[in-house]
């Protein structure tokens, strides 16, 4: 045997184990239980949430704002008439009407949307 054959065997073995682990975990516990466990584990980490928020703020800060652009404003009402993945569930589209050096102003896209507090 050569060193290359030993390395190839070891890489194949490690790859097989890595591919088997998810199946070995999911089969006895179920896909939904494993998914919920992992999502709850990540959602409870306050430090991770703060880092994620800082990352998103940095992304938003790098986007130039222009008059006439649509800007989504968070209202946080969790309106149940919209699907969970629909942005209108927690966000309201607005229109950028003025841009200053450090700030900008928005207004609702239409009166229907601004007065519509519930679905």
Short mmCIF file of C-alpha atoms in Angstrom, two decimals:
data_model
loop_
_atom_site.label_atom_id
_atom_site.label_comp_id
_atom_site.label_asym_id
_atom_site.label_seq_id
_atom_site.Cartn_x
_atom_site.Cartn_y
_atom_site.Cartn_z
CA UNK A 1 0.00 0.00 0.00
CA UNK A 2 1.11 3.50 -0.70
CA UNK A 3 0.53 6.61 1.38
CA UNK A 4 -1.87 7.88 -1.28
CA UNK A 5 -4.05 4.76 -0.96
CA UNK A 6 -4.16 5.17 2.83
CA UNK A 7 -5.19 8.83 2.46
CA UNK A 8 -7.84 7.95 -0.10
CA UNK A 9 -9.31 5.28 2.18
CA UNK A 10 -9.36 7.71 5.12
CA UNK A 11 -11.04 10.46 3.04
CA UNK A 12 -13.65 8.02 1.75
CA UNK A 13 -14.36 6.78 5.27
CA UNK A 14 -14.75 10.34 6.65
CA UNK A 15 -17.01 11.34 3.77
CA UNK A 16 -19.22 8.28 4.32
CA UNK A 17 -19.55 9.05 8.03
CA UNK A 18 -20.36 12.70 7.30
CA UNK A 19 -23.07 11.66 4.86
CA UNK A 20 -24.57 9.08 7.23
CA UNK A 21 -24.81 11.30 10.33
CA UNK A 22 -27.84 13.36 9.19
CA UNK A 23 -29.78 10.21 8.29
CA UNK A 24 -28.89 8.52 11.59
CA UNK A 25 -30.17 11.58 13.49
CA UNK A 26 -33.28 12.28 11.40
CA UNK A 27 -34.64 8.72 11.17
CA UNK A 28 -35.24 8.13 14.90
CA UNK A 29 -36.31 11.69 15.77
CA UNK A 30 -38.10 12.85 12.62
CA UNK A 31 -37.35 15.63 10.22
CA UNK A 32 -39.65 18.21 11.85
CA UNK A 33 -38.36 17.59 15.37
CA UNK A 34 -34.73 17.96 14.28
CA UNK A 35 -35.55 21.09 12.27
CA UNK A 36 -37.46 22.66 15.18
CA UNK A 37 -34.68 21.80 17.63
CA UNK A 38 -32.04 23.44 15.44
CA UNK A 39 -34.11 26.54 14.68
CA UNK A 40 -34.97 27.02 18.37
CA UNK A 41 -31.33 26.57 19.27
CA UNK A 42 -30.28 29.36 16.92
CA UNK A 43 -33.23 31.65 17.70
CA UNK A 44 -32.54 31.65 21.45
CA UNK A 45 -28.98 32.87 21.06
CA UNK A 46 -29.21 36.61 21.88
CA UNK A 47 -25.64 37.27 20.77
CA UNK A 48 -26.34 35.68 17.37
CA UNK A 49 -29.48 37.81 17.01
CA UNK A 50 -27.49 40.96 17.76
CA UNK A 51 -24.79 40.01 15.25
CA UNK A 52 -27.43 39.23 12.63
CA UNK A 53 -29.12 42.58 13.28
CA UNK A 54 -25.80 44.40 13.02
CA UNK A 55 -25.07 42.61 9.75
CA UNK A 56 -28.44 43.57 8.27
CA UNK A 57 -27.99 47.18 9.45
CA UNK A 58 -24.59 47.27 7.76
CA UNK A 59 -26.13 45.94 4.53
CA UNK A 60 -28.85 48.58 4.65
CA UNK A 61 -26.29 51.28 5.40
CA UNK A 62 -24.37 50.40 2.25
CA UNK A 63 -27.39 50.90 -0.05
CA UNK A 64 -27.75 54.45 -1.41
CA UNK A 65 -31.25 55.85 -0.87
CA UNK A 66 -32.80 57.80 -3.74
CA UNK A 67 -35.95 59.90 -4.04
CA UNK A 68 -38.73 57.84 -5.63
CA UNK A 69 -37.36 54.56 -4.32
CA UNK A 70 -39.60 52.09 -2.47
CA UNK A 71 -38.58 51.69 1.18
CA UNK A 72 -40.09 49.00 3.38
CA UNK A 73 -40.99 50.26 6.86
CA UNK A 74 -41.35 47.75 9.70
CA UNK A 75 -44.68 47.99 11.52
CA UNK A 76 -44.49 44.67 13.42
CA UNK A 77 -48.24 44.07 13.56
CA UNK A 78 -47.92 40.47 12.31
CA UNK A 79 -51.06 40.80 10.24
CA UNK A 80 -52.52 37.31 9.99
CA UNK A 81 -54.29 37.87 6.67
CA UNK A 82 -50.92 37.63 4.89
CA UNK A 83 -48.91 34.44 4.49
CA UNK A 84 -45.97 33.97 6.86
CA UNK A 85 -43.46 34.71 4.09
CA UNK A 86 -45.31 37.71 2.65
CA UNK A 87 -43.36 40.88 3.56
CA UNK A 88 -46.59 42.84 4.08
CA UNK A 89 -47.23 40.77 7.20
CA UNK A 90 -44.73 42.92 9.15
CA UNK A 91 -43.62 45.56 6.66
CA UNK A 92 -45.31 48.44 4.83
CA UNK A 93 -44.06 49.72 1.49
CA UNK A 94 -43.40 53.47 1.47
CA UNK A 95 -41.96 55.95 -1.00
CA UNK A 96 -38.81 57.98 -0.33
CA UNK A 97 -39.79 61.64 -0.79
CA UNK A 98 -36.60 63.43 0.33
CA UNK A 99 -32.99 62.55 1.05
CA UNK A 100 -30.64 64.61 3.22
CA UNK A 101 -27.04 63.93 4.18
CA UNK A 102 -27.87 61.86 7.30
CA UNK A 103 -31.62 61.24 7.02
CA UNK A 104 -34.41 60.61 4.55
CA UNK A 105 -38.22 60.93 4.65
CA UNK A 106 -40.85 58.49 3.43
CA UNK A 107 -44.60 58.52 2.91
CA UNK A 108 -47.04 55.63 2.41
CA UNK A 109 -47.40 54.55 -1.22
CA UNK A 110 -51.13 55.21 -1.15
CA UNK A 111 -53.78 56.27 1.31
CA UNK A 112 -55.32 52.78 1.10
CA UNK A 113 -52.16 51.18 2.44
CA UNK A 114 -51.55 53.70 5.24
CA UNK A 115 -55.10 53.65 6.54
CA UNK A 116 -55.29 49.87 6.29
CA UNK A 117 -54.21 48.86 9.78
CA UNK A 118 -55.82 45.45 9.66
CA UNK A 119 -56.63 43.18 6.76
#
